[in-house]
Every structure is written in C-alpha cells, then in structure tokens.
CSV table of C-alpha atoms in Angstrom, one decimal:
chain,number,residue,atom,x,y,z
A,1,UNK,CA,9.6,-9.9,-3.3
A,2,UNK,CA,11.2,-11.1,-0.2
A,3,UNK,CA,14.8,-11.9,0.4
A,4,UNK,CA,15.7,-14.5,3.2
A,5,UNK,CA,19.4,-15.0,4.1
A,6,UNK,CA,20.3,-18.3,5.9
A,7,UNK,CA,23.2,-19.6,7.7
A,8,UNK,CA,26.3,-20.1,5.8
A,9,UNK,CA,26.2,-23.9,6.5
A,10,UNK,CA,22.9,-24.3,4.9
A,11,UNK,CA,23.1,-26.2,1.5
A,12,UNK,CA,20.9,-25.3,-1.5
A,13,UNK,CA,18.5,-28.4,-1.1
A,14,UNK,CA,17.9,-27.7,2.5
A,15,UNK,CA,17.4,-24.0,1.8
A,16,UNK,CA,14.9,-24.8,-0.9
A,17,UNK,CA,13.0,-27.2,1.4
A,18,UNK,CA,12.9,-24.7,4.1
A,19,UNK,CA,11.5,-22.0,1.8
A,20,UNK,CA,8.9,-24.4,0.5
A,21,UNK,CA,7.9,-25.3,4.0
A,22,UNK,CA,7.4,-21.8,4.9
A,23,UNK,CA,5.2,-21.2,1.9
A,24,UNK,CA,3.1,-24.1,3.0
A,25,UNK,CA,2.8,-22.7,6.5
A,26,UNK,CA,1.6,-19.5,5.0
A,27,UNK,CA,-1.1,-21.2,2.9
A,28,UNK,CA,-2.2,-22.7,6.2
A,29,UNK,CA,-2.4,-19.3,8.0
A,30,UNK,CA,-5.8,-18.3,8.6
A,31,UNK,CA,-4.9,-14.7,7.7
A,32,UNK,CA,-3.3,-15.2,4.3
A,33,UNK,CA,-4.4,-18.7,3.5
A,34,UNK,CA,-7.6,-17.4,1.8
A,35,UNK,CA,-5.7,-15.2,-0.8
A,36,UNK,CA,-2.3,-16.9,-1.4
A,37,UNK,CA,-3.8,-19.7,-3.4
A,38,UNK,CA,-4.9,-17.1,-6.0
A,39,UNK,CA,-1.4,-16.0,-6.3
A,40,UNK,CA,1.8,-17.3,-8.0
A,41,UNK,CA,4.6,-17.9,-5.5
A,42,UNK,CA,8.2,-18.3,-6.8
A,43,UNK,CA,11.1,-19.7,-4.9
A,44,UNK,CA,14.8,-19.5,-5.6
A,45,UNK,CA,17.8,-20.4,-3.4
A,46,UNK,CA,21.1,-19.0,-4.5
A,47,UNK,CA,24.4,-19.9,-2.5
A,48,UNK,CA,26.5,-16.9,-1.1
A,49,UNK,CA,30.2,-17.0,-1.3
A,50,UNK,CA,31.8,-17.9,2.1
A,51,UNK,CA,33.0,-14.4,2.7
A,52,UNK,CA,29.9,-12.6,1.6
A,53,UNK,CA,29.2,-11.4,5.2
A,54,UNK,CA,32.3,-9.2,5.2
A,55,UNK,CA,33.1,-8.7,1.6
A,56,UNK,CA,31.0,-5.9,0.1
A,57,UNK,CA,29.8,-6.7,-3.3
A,58,UNK,CA,29.2,-10.4,-3.1
A,59,UNK,CA,25.8,-10.2,-1.5
A,60,UNK,CA,24.1,-7.7,-4.1
A,61,UNK,CA,25.6,-9.7,-6.9
A,62,UNK,CA,24.2,-13.0,-5.4
A,63,UNK,CA,20.7,-11.2,-4.8
A,64,UNK,CA,20.7,-10.1,-8.3
A,65,UNK,CA,21.4,-13.6,-9.6
A,66,UNK,CA,18.6,-14.9,-7.5
A,67,UNK,CA,16.2,-12.2,-8.9
A,68,UNK,CA,17.2,-12.9,-12.5
A,69,UNK,CA,16.4,-16.8,-11.8
A,70,UNK,CA,12.9,-15.8,-10.3
A,71,UNK,CA,12.3,-13.6,-13.5
A,72,UNK,CA,13.1,-16.7,-15.7
A,73,UNK,CA,10.6,-18.6,-13.6
A,74,UNK,CA,8.1,-15.9,-14.1
A,75,UNK,CA,8.4,-16.1,-17.9
A,76,UNK,CA,7.9,-19.8,-17.7
A,77,UNK,CA,4.9,-19.6,-15.5
A,78,UNK,CA,1.3,-18.6,-16.3
A,79,UNK,CA,0.5,-15.1,-14.8
A,80,UNK,CA,-2.8,-16.4,-13.3
A,81,UNK,CA,-3.7,-19.6,-11.4
A,82,UNK,CA,-6.0,-21.7,-13.3
A,83,UNK,CA,-9.2,-22.5,-11.2
A,84,UNK,CA,-10.8,-25.8,-10.9
A,85,UNK,CA,-13.4,-26.5,-13.6
A,86,UNK,CA,-16.9,-25.6,-12.4
A,87,UNK,CA,-19.6,-26.9,-14.7
A,88,UNK,CA,-22.2,-24.6,-13.0
A,89,UNK,CA,-20.3,-21.5,-14.2
A,90,UNK,CA,-22.0,-19.7,-17.2
A,91,UNK,CA,-20.0,-16.5,-17.5
A,92,UNK,CA,-16.7,-15.0,-16.5
A,93,UNK,CA,-16.1,-12.8,-13.5
A,94,UNK,CA,-17.3,-9.1,-14.3
A,95,UNK,CA,-14.3,-7.7,-12.4
A,96,UNK,CA,-11.2,-9.7,-13.4
A,97,UNK,CA,-12.8,-10.9,-16.5
A,98,UNK,CA,-10.6,-14.0,-16.5
A,99,UNK,CA,-12.0,-16.5,-13.9
A,100,UNK,CA,-15.5,-18.1,-14.0
A,101,UNK,CA,-18.0,-16.3,-11.8
A,102,UNK,CA,-19.0,-18.9,-9.3
A,103,UNK,CA,-19.4,-17.0,-6.0
A,104,UNK,CA,-22.1,-14.7,-4.8
A,105,UNK,CA,-20.6,-11.4,-3.6
A,106,UNK,CA,-22.1,-8.0,-2.7
A,107,UNK,CA,-20.7,-5.1,-4.9
A,108,UNK,CA,-21.3,-1.3,-4.1
A,109,UNK,CA,-24.2,-0.1,-6.1
A,110,UNK,CA,-24.9,-3.4,-7.7
A,111,UNK,CA,-26.0,-5.7,-4.8
A,112,UNK,CA,-25.2,-9.5,-5.0
A,113,UNK,CA,-23.3,-10.3,-8.0
A,114,UNK,CA,-21.6,-13.6,-9.2
A,115,UNK,CA,-17.7,-13.1,-9.2
A,116,UNK,CA,-14.8,-15.3,-9.1
A,117,UNK,CA,-13.6,-17.1,-5.9
A,118,UNK,CA,-10.4,-15.2,-6.4
A,119,UNK,CA,-12.2,-11.9,-6.4
A,120,UNK,CA,-14.4,-12.7,-3.5
A,121,UNK,CA,-11.6,-13.8,-1.2
A,122,UNK,CA,-9.2,-10.9,-2.2
A,123,UNK,CA,-12.0,-8.3,-1.5
A,124,UNK,CA,-12.9,-9.8,1.7
A,125,UNK,CA,-9.1,-10.0,2.7
A,126,UNK,CA,-8.9,-6.3,1.8
A,127,UNK,CA,-12.0,-5.0,3.6
A,128,UNK,CA,-10.8,-6.9,6.8
A,129,UNK,CA,-7.2,-6.1,6.4
A,130,UNK,CA,-7.5,-2.5,5.9
A,131,UNK,CA,-9.1,-2.1,9.4
A,132,UNK,CA,-6.2,-4.0,10.9
A,133,UNK,CA,-3.3,-2.6,8.9
A,134,UNK,CA,-2.8,0.3,11.3
A,135,UNK,CA,-3.0,-2.1,14.3
A,136,UNK,CA,-0.1,-4.2,12.8
A,137,UNK,CA,1.9,-1.2,12.3
A,138,UNK,CA,1.3,0.1,15.7
A,139,UNK,CA,2.6,-3.2,17.3
A,140,UNK,CA,6.1,-2.4,15.9
A,141,UNK,CA,6.1,1.4,16.0
A,142,UNK,CA,8.8,3.1,18.3
A,143,UNK,CA,6.1,5.0,20.1
A,144,UNK,CA,4.6,5.0,23.5
A,145,UNK,CA,2.1,2.1,24.5
A,146,UNK,CA,-0.5,4.5,25.5
A,147,UNK,CA,-0.6,5.9,22.1
A,148,UNK,CA,-0.6,2.4,20.4
A,149,UNK,CA,-3.5,1.2,22.4
A,150,UNK,CA,-5.5,4.4,21.9
A,151,UNK,CA,-5.0,4.2,18.0
A,152,UNK,CA,-5.6,0.5,18.0
A,153,UNK,CA,-9.4,1.2,18.7
A,154,UNK,CA,-9.8,3.2,15.6
A,155,UNK,CA,-12.3,2.1,13.0
A,156,UNK,CA,-11.9,3.4,9.4
A,157,UNK,CA,-14.5,4.1,6.6
A,158,UNK,CA,-15.4,1.1,4.5
A,159,UNK,CA,-16.3,3.1,1.3
A,160,UNK,CA,-15.9,6.3,-0.5
A,161,UNK,CA,-19.5,7.1,0.1
A,162,UNK,CA,-18.8,6.9,3.9
A,163,UNK,CA,-15.9,9.3,3.7
A,164,UNK,CA,-18.1,12.0,2.3
A,165,UNK,CA,-21.3,11.1,4.2
A,166,UNK,CA,-22.8,13.7,6.6
A,167,UNK,CA,-20.3,16.3,5.8
A,168,UNK,CA,-20.2,19.6,7.6
A,169,UNK,CA,-23.2,21.6,6.6
A,170,UNK,CA,-21.2,24.9,6.3
A,171,UNK,CA,-18.9,23.3,3.5
A,172,UNK,CA,-19.0,25.2,0.1
A,173,UNK,CA,-21.0,23.3,-2.6
A,174,UNK,CA,-17.8,22.8,-4.6
A,175,UNK,CA,-16.5,20.8,-1.8
A,176,UNK,CA,-19.2,18.5,-1.1
A,177,UNK,CA,-18.8,14.9,-2.2
A,178,UNK,CA,-15.2,15.6,-3.1
A,179,UNK,CA,-12.3,13.1,-2.4
A,180,UNK,CA,-8.6,13.6,-2.1
A,181,UNK,CA,-6.5,10.8,-3.5
A,182,UNK,CA,-3.0,11.0,-2.0
A,183,UNK,CA,0.0,9.1,-3.5
A,184,UNK,CA,3.3,9.1,-1.8
A,185,UNK,CA,6.4,7.8,-3.4
A,186,UNK,CA,10.0,7.7,-2.0
A,187,UNK,CA,12.7,9.4,-4.0
A,188,UNK,CA,15.6,7.1,-4.9
A,189,UNK,CA,15.0,4.7,-2.1
A,190,UNK,CA,16.1,1.7,-4.3
A,191,UNK,CA,19.5,3.5,-5.0
A,192,UNK,CA,19.9,4.2,-1.1
A,193,UNK,CA,19.0,0.5,-0.4
A,194,UNK,CA,21.7,-0.8,-2.8
A,195,UNK,CA,24.3,1.5,-1.1
A,196,UNK,CA,23.3,0.0,2.3
A,197,UNK,CA,22.8,-3.6,1.2
A,198,UNK,CA,26.4,-4.4,0.4
A,199,UNK,CA,26.2,-7.1,3.1
A,200,UNK,CA,23.5,-9.3,4.5
A,201,UNK,CA,23.7,-7.3,7.9
A,202,UNK,CA,23.6,-3.9,6.1
A,203,UNK,CA,20.5,-5.1,4.1
A,204,UNK,CA,18.8,-6.2,7.5
A,205,UNK,CA,19.7,-2.9,9.2
A,206,UNK,CA,18.4,-0.7,6.4
A,207,UNK,CA,15.1,-2.7,6.2
A,208,UNK,CA,14.6,-2.4,10.0
A,209,UNK,CA,15.3,1.3,9.8
A,210,UNK,CA,12.8,1.8,7.1
A,211,UNK,CA,10.2,-0.4,8.8
A,212,UNK,CA,10.5,1.8,11.9
A,213,UNK,CA,10.2,4.9,10.0
A,214,UNK,CA,7.1,3.7,8.3
A,215,UNK,CA,5.4,2.5,11.5
A,216,UNK,CA,6.2,5.7,13.1
A,217,UNK,CA,5.0,7.7,10.2
A,218,UNK,CA,1.5,6.0,10.2
A,219,UNK,CA,1.1,6.3,13.9
A,220,UNK,CA,2.0,10.0,13.9
A,221,UNK,CA,-0.3,10.5,10.9
A,222,UNK,CA,-3.3,9.0,12.4
A,223,UNK,CA,-2.7,10.7,15.9
A,224,UNK,CA,-2.7,14.0,14.1
A,225,UNK,CA,-5.8,13.3,12.0
A,226,UNK,CA,-7.7,12.1,15.2
A,227,UNK,CA,-7.5,15.5,16.6
A,228,UNK,CA,-9.7,16.8,13.7
A,229,UNK,CA,-13.2,16.3,15.0
A,230,UNK,CA,-14.8,16.7,11.6
A,231,UNK,CA,-12.8,13.7,10.4
A,232,UNK,CA,-15.1,11.5,12.3
A,233,UNK,CA,-18.7,10.3,11.4
A,234,UNK,CA,-21.0,8.0,13.3
A,235,UNK,CA,-22.8,5.5,11.0
A,236,UNK,CA,-25.3,3.6,13.1
A,237,UNK,CA,-23.6,4.7,16.3
A,238,UNK,CA,-20.2,3.3,15.3
A,239,UNK,CA,-17.7,6.1,15.3
A,240,UNK,CA,-15.3,6.0,12.2
A,241,UNK,CA,-12.6,7.9,10.7
A,242,UNK,CA,-12.8,9.4,7.2
A,243,UNK,CA,-9.6,7.7,6.1
A,244,UNK,CA,-8.9,4.8,3.8
A,245,UNK,CA,-5.5,3.1,3.0
A,246,UNK,CA,-5.5,1.8,-0.6
A,247,UNK,CA,-1.8,1.0,-0.8
A,248,UNK,CA,0.8,0.5,1.9
A,249,UNK,CA,4.1,-1.3,1.0
A,250,UNK,CA,7.6,-0.6,0.1
A,251,UNK,CA,8.2,3.1,-0.4
A,252,UNK,CA,4.7,3.9,-1.7
A,253,UNK,CA,1.4,4.6,-0.1
A,254,UNK,CA,-1.9,5.7,-1.2
A,255,UNK,CA,-4.5,7.3,1.1
A,256,UNK,CA,-8.0,8.7,0.6
A,257,UNK,CA,-9.5,11.5,2.7
A,258,UNK,CA,-12.4,14.0,2.2
A,259,UNK,CA,-11.6,16.7,-0.4
A,260,UNK,CA,-12.0,19.5,2.1
A,261,UNK,CA,-9.2,18.0,4.2
A,262,UNK,CA,-6.6,17.7,1.4
A,263,UNK,CA,-4.4,20.7,2.4
A,264,UNK,CA,-4.5,19.9,6.0
A,265,UNK,CA,-3.7,16.2,5.3
A,266,UNK,CA,-0.7,17.4,3.0
A,267,UNK,CA,0.6,19.5,5.9
A,268,UNK,CA,0.2,16.6,8.3
A,269,UNK,CA,2.1,14.1,6.0
A,270,UNK,CA,4.9,16.5,5.2
A,271,UNK,CA,5.4,17.1,8.8
A,272,UNK,CA,5.2,13.3,9.6
A,273,UNK,CA,8.0,12.6,6.9
A,274,UNK,CA,10.3,15.3,8.1
A,275,UNK,CA,13.7,14.2,9.3
A,276,UNK,CA,13.7,10.8,7.8
A,277,UNK,CA,17.2,9.4,7.6
A,278,UNK,CA,18.7,6.0,6.7
A,279,UNK,CA,22.3,4.9,6.0
A,280,UNK,CA,23.4,8.5,6.9
A,281,UNK,CA,21.3,9.9,4.0
A,282,UNK,CA,18.2,12.2,4.1
A,283,UNK,CA,15.0,10.5,2.7
A,284,UNK,CA,12.6,12.5,0.7
A,285,UNK,CA,9.1,11.7,-0.9
A,286,UNK,CA,7.2,13.0,-3.9
A,287,UNK,CA,3.5,13.4,-3.4
A,288,UNK,CA,0.6,13.6,-5.9
A,289,UNK,CA,-2.8,14.7,-4.9
A,290,UNK,CA,-5.9,14.4,-6.9
A,291,UNK,CA,-9.1,16.1,-5.7
A,292,UNK,CA,-12.2,14.7,-7.5
A,293,UNK,CA,-15.8,13.6,-7.3
A,294,UNK,CA,-16.5,10.5,-5.2
A,295,UNK,CA,-18.0,9.0,-8.4
A,296,UNK,CA,-14.8,9.7,-10.5
A,297,UNK,CA,-13.2,6.3,-11.6
A,298,UNK,CA,-10.8,5.4,-9.0
A,299,UNK,CA,-8.4,3.6,-11.2
A,300,UNK,CA,-8.0,6.7,-13.4
A,301,UNK,CA,-7.8,8.8,-10.2
A,302,UNK,CA,-5.1,6.6,-8.7
A,303,UNK,CA,-3.2,6.6,-11.9
A,304,UNK,CA,-3.3,10.4,-12.3
A,305,UNK,CA,-2.0,10.8,-8.5
A,306,UNK,CA,0.8,8.5,-9.4
A,307,UNK,CA,1.6,10.5,-12.5
A,308,UNK,CA,1.6,13.8,-10.5
A,309,UNK,CA,4.0,12.3,-7.9
A,310,UNK,CA,6.3,11.2,-10.8
A,311,UNK,CA,6.1,14.7,-12.1
A,312,UNK,CA,7.2,16.0,-8.7
A,313,UNK,CA,10.3,13.6,-8.9
A,314,UNK,CA,11.4,15.2,-12.1
A,315,UNK,CA,11.4,18.6,-10.5
A,316,UNK,CA,13.8,17.6,-7.8
A,317,UNK,CA,14.8,14.5,-6.0
A,318,UNK,CA,16.7,16.1,-3.1
A,319,UNK,CA,13.6,17.5,-1.4
A,320,UNK,CA,9.9,16.5,-0.8
A,321,UNK,CA,7.6,18.2,-3.4
A,322,UNK,CA,3.7,18.0,-3.9
A,323,UNK,CA,1.9,18.3,-7.0
A,324,UNK,CA,-1.9,18.8,-6.8
A,325,UNK,CA,-4.7,18.7,-9.5
A,326,UNK,CA,-8.3,19.5,-8.8
A,327,UNK,CA,-11.0,18.1,-11.1
A,328,UNK,CA,-14.3,19.9,-11.4
A,329,UNK,CA,-16.3,17.1,-12.9
A,330,UNK,CA,-16.5,13.3,-12.7
A,331,UNK,CA,-14.3,12.6,-15.7
A,332,UNK,CA,-10.5,12.1,-15.2
A,333,UNK,CA,-8.2,13.6,-17.8
A,334,UNK,CA,-5.4,11.7,-19.5
A,335,UNK,CA,-2.9,10.5,-16.8
A,336,UNK,CA,0.2,11.3,-18.9
A,337,UNK,CA,1.3,14.6,-17.3
A,338,UNK,CA,3.5,16.4,-19.8
A,339,UNK,CA,4.0,19.6,-17.6
A,340,UNK,CA,5.7,20.3,-14.4
A,341,UNK,CA,5.1,23.3,-11.9
A,342,UNK,CA,8.0,23.4,-9.4
A,343,UNK,CA,7.8,25.9,-6.6
C-alpha cells in the first residue's frame, strides 16, 4: 500500500487521473513492467479537509477512509488477473496451480518445465532484483560514498545450494548443508507510525527516517558480513557472498545464510539495529531463527521463523529478543509455537 498526498488545490478527478497516469508509467517501466500486469492495482482518491496540514487527526481519518474504500474495491475484484486464453495450454502451472502453463522455465532440480507467464516473469524479476536490491538501498543510505561503491560490486548466491557449496572442511558434520532462516519483524511500528502521522508532513518525516534507518542497516550488515572470509565462495571464478534476501519491505526482513554463521549473523544484526529511533521513540525488533537442512521445505521453514519472531514479541515489545529453533532432520514441525522462552 502507498499513500500519495497532493496539493490542496487538486480536485478528486484530477487526482484520480494523475494516479492512473503514474500506474501506466509504472507498467511501461522496463524494471516493473514485466510483473505489474500480473498484479491487481487499486487506486482511491480521498479529499483532505482544508486545514488537515495543521490540524492533527484529519489526516489519519482521511487515510483510514481511503483504505476502507480500497478494501471495498478489493472485495469487488478478482484476487487474480485472468490470463488471455491460450488454446495450446493443456495443464495448469505446477507452482501457482491457477494459470495455464504456457512458458518454458528452468526450475532447480526439475530442469525445463512449463509454468505460467506470471510465474516465469515474477521468478525472473526476483532473481535479477535480489542482486540489485542492496545497490538500490545503498544509493540512499546515509553512509560514505566509498562504502557504497565497494558494496555495490557484491554478488549474492542464486540458490540455497550455492549458500552451502564448498563449505569449510573443518566444519562438524552436523553443520554441513545447514541453512539459517532469519526473520526480523518490528515491534509496534504501526502504532509508532500512527503517532507520528497525524499530519501529512509528520507521515513524510517518519517514512523518511525509517527509510534511512533501513538503508543504513542493510549497508552496515553487509559491510560486517563482507569481513568474514568464509562467507564467500567462487563458483566458476565469480566471487559471491553466501547470503540471500527473501523479503525486504516495511518493518519485516527475511535473510538466509549458512547454518554455521547463524550466531555470528544474529550478533551482527542486533548490533546493526542498535540505537534505532524515530519520533523520539526507541525502535525494537523481534527475531526468529530456524537452522535447518538445505532440503527442508522453505515455505514451512519461513513460517516457523515468523512464528518464532511472533513468540519473541509476546515475551516483550520494549526490547529486541531472539528465538532460535534447530532442526535435526529435513522435516519441519508445526509452525504454531505454543511455548515461549524469555531470557
């Protein structure tokens, strides 16, 4: 969801037309144009009272009204975009199980497989985007240009197999082929945003502060990881970092590193998140960590890491806590964590 505040002289029809034009430009953009057609984009324009810029309360009420209108649109819209009919399609996509399988795509462990155009385009966007995500964040990070230029040259692993390939020979057997799934979630960030976003200017300032904090966090995180020589590997002469970003947005993040690096990674993350402040409030994160086999189902492993982070939140929201679970086998247990260990 994105909120756009326009000049007070802009009428509703003009605002609606402007937002629709922005959407069309995004569709034509080479970077996002391939994936946006597979998504549903809803546009709502809601007028602000004349004194909303200075009168606390009007802006959040208007934003909530616009959000409610968007929710109504969602209920009236199909949750998927219907593809064009293709008479050559004989089966549905094996991944999304919704769209016709029409496009040949290479799947790890399966080779060339027919998938839907939506899956093909989104997977391609993800593979290319995760290599560029850090570079995009570096461009706005409040750090030195020298650091930005150095980190911008980084290349990251393209698969879980690459993360554990050619691991250090002195590792204990129990650590071989193990991954660490690390889920970060902010504590009460929505509540803190609501306190700051009483006016449009307050919302903009708070969003900018959080954006700067996250950019600086990722920059410092990667700078520290780069100092660990064992975190690199050289497939075919190309030096890569054993690090993947599976989610990056809002107050949530999801990273994957080798299992043997889990504790060191946790220490680096906690250090990089220290002293976060916005709107004169300290900001804290809950962290869930799952150490599992590289062949463990990633969907269940991610869900378990998220459940552990939620469990950490229940312990305390006024500090940053970490919950860790180590899985011996490939199977992942039920993600509904019913216990808490607070220390």
